[in-house]
Amino acid sequence: MPVTRDEILAVLGKITDPISGTDIVAAEIVRALTIEGGEVRFIMEVASEHGLAMEPVRAVAVRAVESLPGVSKVSALLTAHTTKAPPNLTIGRHATPQAGPTKPAGVKTVIAIASGKGGVGKSTVASNLAVALAALGKRTGLLDADFYGPSQPRMMGVTGRPQSPDGTNMIAPIAHGVTMMSLGLLTKDDEAVVWRGPMLMGALQQMMGQVLWGELDVLLVDLPPGTGDVQLTLCQKTELAGAIIVSTPQDVALLDARKALSMFAKLNTPIIGMIENMSSYICPNCGVEAHIFGHGGAALEAAKQGMPFLGEIPLDLAIRLAGDDGTPIVAAKPDSPQAQAFIGVARGLIAKGLV
Ligand code: ADP
């Protein structure tokens, strides 16, 4: 019998965190737990000043999981975040005037990942594409500009507030080889973002300009769904290589995707192509392929609009579970067909010379 997530969390939940006095699961030290056959991986995230004190706890945690039936290998990585004061940012300020479109210093290419409506898997595609590009040797960044529902911290398994060496600029954390930043790292989980348009624009400008991205071949920007202020600002203020539109195959999603396409056209932002997500579903029990949201709609739409079709991603439970766990499927199971679908799209972008 393969080991389950609950069994692992149960044994880890018996280990005390010497710093908080509660157990290491309740103290949210255990992160990004993945189980692949008998192989268990997780991260233990602790404040940097507690790194040394936590090493013996890590060793105990590894032994506890190793003792479970069905476990063949355990790797637990200790990562540190700082508890220093968060950067003194005025995220949410109004936008400041800027001459022409620019790119963050050191970033070669900026690509927007957009969708006409929410829930089509835009963030899932953005995180997996970023991890795939990084795995293919490209220095990759991911900016979560989905301010109303920033999901990249959860999908990429990143917690803790970013550090700021000078109180102005932020150091972006690196997860699964990708340098990433999200407003979700700067606001509390339960803090609703209720900014008006101009403030969103200011926030986007700050995230672009005040994050120390380092040298990057490509920065993917995960946009909010639809055609609002953030999209406008990004297209007007940033030197974009283009936008990738994510859609599910059914007509309603495509209708919204069409609106996004016309917005980018009006803003003279090139469309790099379309990706069809939740394209097909292979029944895990009988292996039969089903098309829950239809199939091929995005490819047809792309052909109709005369734009490249970049690939299709299956609807698959493993993709959702990996995203929920903080390790995108491309990092969790790079050889799986699901991961290969994303890697194929990444290879296509590289082959086109875009990245
Ligand atoms: P969006 O950014 O467009 O709002 P998300 O990426 O947040 O969408 O995806 C919405 C939900 O659908 C998430 O729970 C995600 O895990 C799930 N999901 C996205 N793509 C897939 C897929 N190909 N297979 C299974 N679940 C998916």
mmCIF file with all atom_site columns, N, CA, C and O in Angstrom, residues 303-327:
data_model
loop_
_atom_site.group_PDB
_atom_site.id
_atom_site.type_symbol
_atom_site.label_atom_id
_atom_site.label_alt_id
_atom_site.label_comp_id
_atom_site.label_asym_id
_atom_site.label_entity_id
_atom_site.label_seq_id
_atom_site.pdbx_PDB_ins_code
_atom_site.Cartn_x
_atom_site.Cartn_y
_atom_site.Cartn_z
_atom_site.occupancy
_atom_site.B_iso_or_equiv
_atom_site.pdbx_formal_charge
_atom_site.auth_seq_id
_atom_site.auth_comp_id
_atom_site.auth_asym_id
_atom_site.auth_atom_id
_atom_site.pdbx_PDB_model_num
ATOM 1   N N  . ALA A 1 303 ? -6.576 29.154 -35.083 1.00 0.00 ? 303 ALA A N  1
ATOM 2   C CA . ALA A 1 303 ? -6.477 29.093 -36.550 1.00 0.00 ? 303 ALA A CA 1
ATOM 3   C C  . ALA A 1 303 ? -7.341 30.194 -37.173 1.00 0.00 ? 303 ALA A C  1
ATOM 4   O O  . ALA A 1 303 ? -6.921 30.887 -38.104 1.00 0.00 ? 303 ALA A O  1
ATOM 5   N N  . LYS A 1 304 ? -8.559 30.352 -36.602 1.00 0.00 ? 304 LYS A N  1
ATOM 6   C CA . LYS A 1 304 ? -9.483 31.358 -37.121 1.00 0.00 ? 304 LYS A CA 1
ATOM 7   C C  . LYS A 1 304 ? -8.878 32.758 -37.022 1.00 0.00 ? 304 LYS A C  1
ATOM 8   O O  . LYS A 1 304 ? -9.037 33.594 -37.891 1.00 0.00 ? 304 LYS A O  1
ATOM 9   N N  . GLN A 1 305 ? -8.170 32.989 -35.897 1.00 0.00 ? 305 GLN A N  1
ATOM 10  C CA . GLN A 1 305 ? -7.604 34.320 -35.653 1.00 0.00 ? 305 GLN A CA 1
ATOM 11  C C  . GLN A 1 305 ? -6.217 34.464 -36.301 1.00 0.00 ? 305 GLN A C  1
ATOM 12  O O  . GLN A 1 305 ? -5.558 35.486 -36.132 1.00 0.00 ? 305 GLN A O  1
ATOM 13  N N  . GLY A 1 306 ? -5.765 33.391 -36.931 1.00 0.00 ? 306 GLY A N  1
ATOM 14  C CA . GLY A 1 306 ? -4.463 33.430 -37.595 1.00 0.00 ? 306 GLY A CA 1
ATOM 15  C C  . GLY A 1 306 ? -3.299 33.556 -36.630 1.00 0.00 ? 306 GLY A C  1
ATOM 16  O O  . GLY A 1 306 ? -2.316 34.244 -36.902 1.00 0.00 ? 306 GLY A O  1
ATOM 17  N N  . MET A 1 307 ? -3.420 32.889 -35.485 1.00 0.00 ? 307 MET A N  1
ATOM 18  C CA . MET A 1 307 ? -2.313 32.973 -34.509 1.00 0.00 ? 307 MET A CA 1
ATOM 19  C C  . MET A 1 307 ? -1.834 31.569 -34.142 1.00 0.00 ? 307 MET A C  1
ATOM 20  O O  . MET A 1 307 ? -2.575 30.595 -34.318 1.00 0.00 ? 307 MET A O  1
ATOM 21  N N  . PRO A 1 308 ? -0.593 31.462 -33.663 1.00 0.00 ? 308 PRO A N  1
ATOM 22  C CA . PRO A 1 308 ? -0.081 30.132 -33.353 1.00 0.00 ? 308 PRO A CA 1
ATOM 23  C C  . PRO A 1 308 ? -0.857 29.459 -32.214 1.00 0.00 ? 308 PRO A C  1
ATOM 24  O O  . PRO A 1 308 ? -1.330 30.124 -31.297 1.00 0.00 ? 308 PRO A O  1
ATOM 25  N N  . PHE A 1 309 ? -0.978 28.151 -32.303 1.00 0.00 ? 309 PHE A N  1
ATOM 26  C CA . PHE A 1 309 ? -1.527 27.348 -31.206 1.00 0.00 ? 309 PHE A CA 1
ATOM 27  C C  . PHE A 1 309 ? -0.327 26.699 -30.517 1.00 0.00 ? 309 PHE A C  1
ATOM 28  O O  . PHE A 1 309 ? 0.482  26.035 -31.157 1.00 0.00 ? 309 PHE A O  1
ATOM 29  N N  . LEU A 1 310 ? -0.194 26.934 -29.227 1.00 0.00 ? 310 LEU A N  1
ATOM 30  C CA . LEU A 1 310 ? 1.052  26.543 -28.553 1.00 0.00 ? 310 LEU A CA 1
ATOM 31  C C  . LEU A 1 310 ? 1.000  25.158 -27.911 1.00 0.00 ? 310 LEU A C  1
ATOM 32  O O  . LEU A 1 310 ? 2.031  24.595 -27.561 1.00 0.00 ? 310 LEU A O  1
ATOM 33  N N  . GLY A 1 311 ? -0.202 24.623 -27.731 1.00 0.00 ? 311 GLY A N  1
ATOM 34  C CA . GLY A 1 311 ? -0.272 23.275 -27.167 1.00 0.00 ? 311 GLY A CA 1
ATOM 35  C C  . GLY A 1 311 ? -1.486 23.082 -26.295 1.00 0.00 ? 311 GLY A C  1
ATOM 36  O O  . GLY A 1 311 ? -2.196 24.039 -25.975 1.00 0.00 ? 311 GLY A O  1
ATOM 37  N N  . GLU A 1 312 ? -1.738 21.810 -25.945 1.00 0.00 ? 312 GLU A N  1
ATOM 38  C CA . GLU A 1 312 ? -2.894 21.530 -25.088 1.00 0.00 ? 312 GLU A CA 1
ATOM 39  C C  . GLU A 1 312 ? -2.456 20.793 -23.834 1.00 0.00 ? 312 GLU A C  1
ATOM 40  O O  . GLU A 1 312 ? -1.532 19.972 -23.857 1.00 0.00 ? 312 GLU A O  1
ATOM 41  N N  . ILE A 1 313 ? -3.122 21.130 -22.733 1.00 0.00 ? 313 ILE A N  1
ATOM 42  C CA . ILE A 1 313 ? -2.790 20.555 -21.429 1.00 0.00 ? 313 ILE A CA 1
ATOM 43  C C  . ILE A 1 313 ? -3.994 19.732 -20.973 1.00 0.00 ? 313 ILE A C  1
ATOM 44  O O  . ILE A 1 313 ? -5.123 20.243 -20.968 1.00 0.00 ? 313 ILE A O  1
ATOM 45  N N  . PRO A 1 314 ? -3.786 18.481 -20.567 1.00 0.00 ? 314 PRO A N  1
ATOM 46  C CA . PRO A 1 314 ? -4.935 17.670 -20.159 1.00 0.00 ? 314 PRO A CA 1
ATOM 47  C C  . PRO A 1 314 ? -5.537 18.128 -18.831 1.00 0.00 ? 314 PRO A C  1
ATOM 48  O O  . PRO A 1 314 ? -4.859 18.771 -18.029 1.00 0.00 ? 314 PRO A O  1
ATOM 49  N N  . LEU A 1 315 ? -6.807 17.805 -18.634 1.00 0.00 ? 315 LEU A N  1
ATOM 50  C CA . LEU A 1 315 ? -7.447 18.003 -17.330 1.00 0.00 ? 315 LEU A CA 1
ATOM 51  C C  . LEU A 1 315 ? -7.072 16.788 -16.508 1.00 0.00 ? 315 LEU A C  1
ATOM 52  O O  . LEU A 1 315 ? -7.384 15.657 -16.875 1.00 0.00 ? 315 LEU A O  1
ATOM 53  N N  . ASP A 1 316 ? -6.337 17.010 -15.420 1.00 0.00 ? 316 ASP A N  1
ATOM 54  C CA . ASP A 1 316 ? -5.815 15.859 -14.705 1.00 0.00 ? 316 ASP A CA 1
ATOM 55  C C  . ASP A 1 316 ? -5.670 16.191 -13.224 1.00 0.00 ? 316 ASP A C  1
ATOM 56  O O  . ASP A 1 316 ? -5.127 17.247 -12.871 1.00 0.00 ? 316 ASP A O  1
ATOM 57  N N  . LEU A 1 317 ? -6.142 15.270 -12.403 1.00 0.00 ? 317 LEU A N  1
ATOM 58  C CA . LEU A 1 317 ? -6.119 15.487 -10.955 1.00 0.00 ? 317 LEU A CA 1
ATOM 59  C C  . LEU A 1 317 ? -4.702 15.765 -10.458 1.00 0.00 ? 317 LEU A C  1
ATOM 60  O O  . LEU A 1 317 ? -4.485 16.598 -9.578  1.00 0.00 ? 317 LEU A O  1
ATOM 61  N N  . ALA A 1 318 ? -3.705 15.067 -11.040 1.00 0.00 ? 318 ALA A N  1
ATOM 62  C CA . ALA A 1 318 ? -2.318 15.230 -10.584 1.00 0.00 ? 318 ALA A CA 1
ATOM 63  C C  . ALA A 1 318 ? -1.856 16.681 -10.757 1.00 0.00 ? 318 ALA A C  1
ATOM 64  O O  . ALA A 1 318 ? -1.074 17.193 -9.945  1.00 0.00 ? 318 ALA A O  1
ATOM 65  N N  . ILE A 1 319 ? -2.363 17.347 -11.798 1.00 0.00 ? 319 ILE A N  1
ATOM 66  C CA . ILE A 1 319 ? -1.968 18.749 -12.042 1.00 0.00 ? 319 ILE A CA 1
ATOM 67  C C  . ILE A 1 319 ? -2.499 19.621 -10.908 1.00 0.00 ? 319 ILE A C  1
ATOM 68  O O  . ILE A 1 319 ? -1.795 20.464 -10.355 1.00 0.00 ? 319 ILE A O  1
ATOM 69  N N  . ARG A 1 320 ? -3.769 19.386 -10.540 1.00 0.00 ? 320 ARG A N  1
ATOM 70  C CA . ARG A 1 320 ? -4.343 20.203 -9.456  1.00 0.00 ? 320 ARG A CA 1
ATOM 71  C C  . ARG A 1 320 ? -3.661 19.907 -8.127  1.00 0.00 ? 320 ARG A C  1
ATOM 72  O O  . ARG A 1 320 ? -3.295 20.815 -7.386  1.00 0.00 ? 320 ARG A O  1
ATOM 73  N N  . LEU A 1 321 ? -3.473 18.624 -7.831  1.00 0.00 ? 321 LEU A N  1
ATOM 74  C CA . LEU A 1 321 ? -2.884 18.264 -6.538  1.00 0.00 ? 321 LEU A CA 1
ATOM 75  C C  . LEU A 1 321 ? -1.481 18.841 -6.403  1.00 0.00 ? 321 LEU A C  1
ATOM 76  O O  . LEU A 1 321 ? -1.102 19.357 -5.347  1.00 0.00 ? 321 LEU A O  1
ATOM 77  N N  . ALA A 1 322 ? -0.714 18.768 -7.486  1.00 0.00 ? 322 ALA A N  1
ATOM 78  C CA . ALA A 1 322 ? 0.657  19.283 -7.445  1.00 0.00 ? 322 ALA A CA 1
ATOM 79  C C  . ALA A 1 322 ? 0.631  20.789 -7.184  1.00 0.00 ? 322 ALA A C  1
ATOM 80  O O  . ALA A 1 322 ? 1.391  21.308 -6.352  1.00 0.00 ? 322 ALA A O  1
ATOM 81  N N  . GLY A 1 323 ? -0.278 21.498 -7.868  1.00 0.00 ? 323 GLY A N  1
ATOM 82  C CA . GLY A 1 323 ? -0.390 22.946 -7.669  1.00 0.00 ? 323 GLY A CA 1
ATOM 83  C C  . GLY A 1 323 ? -0.799 23.269 -6.240  1.00 0.00 ? 323 GLY A C  1
ATOM 84  O O  . GLY A 1 323 ? -0.240 24.165 -5.606  1.00 0.00 ? 323 GLY A O  1
ATOM 85  N N  . ASP A 1 324 ? -1.757 22.513 -5.719  1.00 0.00 ? 324 ASP A N  1
ATOM 86  C CA . ASP A 1 324 ? -2.225 22.752 -4.342  1.00 0.00 ? 324 ASP A CA 1
ATOM 87  C C  . ASP A 1 324 ? -1.117 22.491 -3.328  1.00 0.00 ? 324 ASP A C  1
ATOM 88  O O  . ASP A 1 324 ? -1.090 23.072 -2.249  1.00 0.00 ? 324 ASP A O  1
ATOM 89  N N  . ASP A 1 325 ? -0.211 21.593 -3.686  1.00 0.00 ? 325 ASP A N  1
ATOM 90  C CA . ASP A 1 325 ? 0.864  21.194 -2.768  1.00 0.00 ? 325 ASP A CA 1
ATOM 91  C C  . ASP A 1 325 ? 2.064  22.121 -2.822  1.00 0.00 ? 325 ASP A C  1
ATOM 92  O O  . ASP A 1 325 ? 3.009  21.957 -2.059  1.00 0.00 ? 325 ASP A O  1
ATOM 93  N N  . GLY A 1 326 ? 2.076  23.049 -3.761  1.00 0.00 ? 326 GLY A N  1
ATOM 94  C CA . GLY A 1 326 ? 3.197  23.983 -3.842  1.00 0.00 ? 326 GLY A CA 1
ATOM 95  C C  . GLY A 1 326 ? 4.364  23.476 -4.677  1.00 0.00 ? 326 GLY A C  1
ATOM 96  O O  . GLY A 1 326 ? 5.441  24.064 -4.667  1.00 0.00 ? 326 GLY A O  1
ATOM 97  N N  . THR A 1 327 ? 4.174  22.377 -5.386  1.00 0.00 ? 327 THR A N  1
ATOM 98  C CA . THR A 1 327 ? 5.214  21.886 -6.290  1.00 0.00 ? 327 THR A CA 1
ATOM 99  C C  . THR A 1 327 ? 4.554  21.605 -7.634  1.00 0.00 ? 327 THR A C  1
ATOM 100 O O  . THR A 1 327 ? 3.918  20.568 -7.803  1.00 0.00 ? 327 THR A O  1
#
